[in-house]
């Protein structure tokens, strides 16, 4: 496939967290899957490469969903009437149990991927279920789409229903190692395995110990959940006496960043010490505003994390969240930050549109290396947006058109999508 | 047009605020524009009337948008980075100034109505602008759509920019009376005028006095804004010395319910005395969760209002809100109530799906008399929903299918719409 070409259109991306770079009727150059920059005129050296002219459409970097549960997709939005632990037992665990059947899994994962492909998302970090076979099937299906992904076979060996519980820590670790080897043998181009202890309440110390060995043996990144809900945090405190805070329960097994990258989803109620440790270990925060609202968990103090220099991206957390749209996550992140500012007297200024767009592109993308920007050297992820359906009688700037698309568009407005230089839509 | 017929499908509506009535593969009978009820089998007396079979689709009552600014629609979602007063001056007032030109107004209103027609909304209560001609044009366009509406020519004679300020209270009242007479002469079937003092900061005492006379002379309902933003409330206190609270500034002119119906939008920060007076006067609260979040106003304590027995409906408040979708307002009302519960220690339980669906149908609909239900005697407003695009491998009940549609659907899922017995889509 030809991975050297140029796109023409109204190009906009985050120059910094506070400012967009805009090039109207500009040229965006991709060379062998890597972005070579944005130009008002096509540079001499690229004359003759194939060009696709997207006219008056907008071209933006691809968005990253840093935290999603693919198997929960098809029951999204149903039964959002309880808090985390109750919801897991009533909805998430029963649905995930069905993924013991790889045929059911394939049916459900195809629905997830059909919608994901049509979205503005180019990269995802997703949980599977504890079932290695079904999770591997998800990876094979993802590989075909061209979407870049980290996928985790879930580990869980305690405090779960009998239909969704691994029989022992040893068995969980053995299944996980076999799955990792299978992934490595398969030589995926787009998909990578990620270690996925579900969360501390579901993982025995023994299991965490064994995962810690696997992490080092295969040099894998880690994803899990952190400080989402007050009742959960209290439970972790009881389960892990002697830990200073929730994150400590991962850190004592080397599963909290440091040597290898780690994503911790939610981080709604982190005490100061936990924030310090996240900073020290380079932990990525997956901010999931829609889910944190739907499960009444609260609002993560993102501005505070930004001020501390933490790494942050956005996550849909389907099915705590109910949509895969990362545009919607930008809106929800802004909306939540406004309510936190209003309702919590100590809270700093709300998040701006510029800041949240940065988090959804560069912020999450950086977990994949260089992704989410059109600066030279970044992997070429681009989404072409058509806003002609959003009629208006007054003029708008390119930035205002982007704002309208983020708040108002749906999959009909996604005209094309490129990932690492490959046109996938 | 034939207004006696039956629809067949999966019928669901609010039996009470806490419970849905569901009739799978049922019959919904309309006689001369009035609902005659829901039946598992078509009753003997209706045999032979025309039937439309919507198969496995859902049929729900129409939804009411109790507060929207039609002229603000086309700039929705742009520039939502400030609080109310600053936002009015920076965005809303400059845009509304353009409606001095009826041609511009017609162009913008057609965009508004195209989208409104495709939505689940069957009834709206909307602000126009201060311009009588443009506002009348909106009413004529609305009349054609079949959507039932109250429309207000806005009154504002102080604290506004020169481009959007009536030259005197007398002139404002005279223009308003001429507009009312024109409306009455026109004998609209679907559209009614409503008195619309913008809000206390924009209306002099003299103007309020004159509007009070018009209200009595033409027996008109009233719409305005109440206790939306803390800075606004403080301003009203300064502008109206001697009032006990914001609502008092309307009440002293008889524009706060009582003799005639009134809608007050927002009610985010009402003190106890104000709530008592709303109850006493039968004031409708238009709860606008999306707008109250976008302008960082706060979260209205809806559960508290429900417990007090206030009349409540939902409003999009475009362009403080950014979408006309009343389904989205249901979701936003639930989401906001969850955050209020989490962030405010004194706040009672969040709103349920059942309760908010009730508010969006029966709650708002009752401002129009009997609308928003399929109980016998209600005006026949029905929306037919097709959820086949929302693929899923597991079974769902009709209620769960409705929940998914409310959270996940867009205009593509609206298969048909009836208002007062007339098929409008």
Short mmCIF file of N, CA and C in Angstrom, two decimals, chain A residues 59 144 157 212 224 352 363 367 386:
data_model
loop_
_atom_site.label_atom_id
_atom_site.label_comp_id
_atom_site.label_asym_id
_atom_site.label_seq_id
_atom_site.Cartn_x
_atom_site.Cartn_y
_atom_site.Cartn_z
N UNK A 59 -9.26 18.72 8.30
CA UNK A 59 -8.39 17.56 8.54
C UNK A 59 -7.75 17.72 9.92
N UNK A 144 -7.43 -6.39 11.38
CA UNK A 144 -7.98 -6.18 10.02
C UNK A 144 -8.43 -4.74 9.79
N UNK A 157 -9.22 -13.14 39.85
CA UNK A 157 -9.30 -14.45 40.53
C UNK A 157 -9.94 -14.38 41.91
N UNK A 212 3.49 -9.59 37.84
CA UNK A 212 4.70 -8.78 37.93
C UNK A 212 5.87 -9.47 37.22
N UNK A 224 -5.01 -0.63 34.24
CA UNK A 224 -5.96 -1.03 35.28
C UNK A 224 -6.80 0.18 35.70
N UNK A 352 -10.45 24.19 28.97
CA UNK A 352 -10.84 24.88 27.74
C UNK A 352 -10.99 23.85 26.61
N UNK A 363 -2.43 13.96 24.00
CA UNK A 363 -2.39 13.40 25.36
C UNK A 363 -2.48 11.89 25.35
N UNK A 367 0.75 7.71 24.49
CA UNK A 367 0.96 6.35 25.02
C UNK A 367 1.47 5.43 23.91
N UNK A 386 -16.45 16.44 7.41
CA UNK A 386 -17.31 17.19 6.51
C UNK A 386 -18.43 17.82 7.33
#
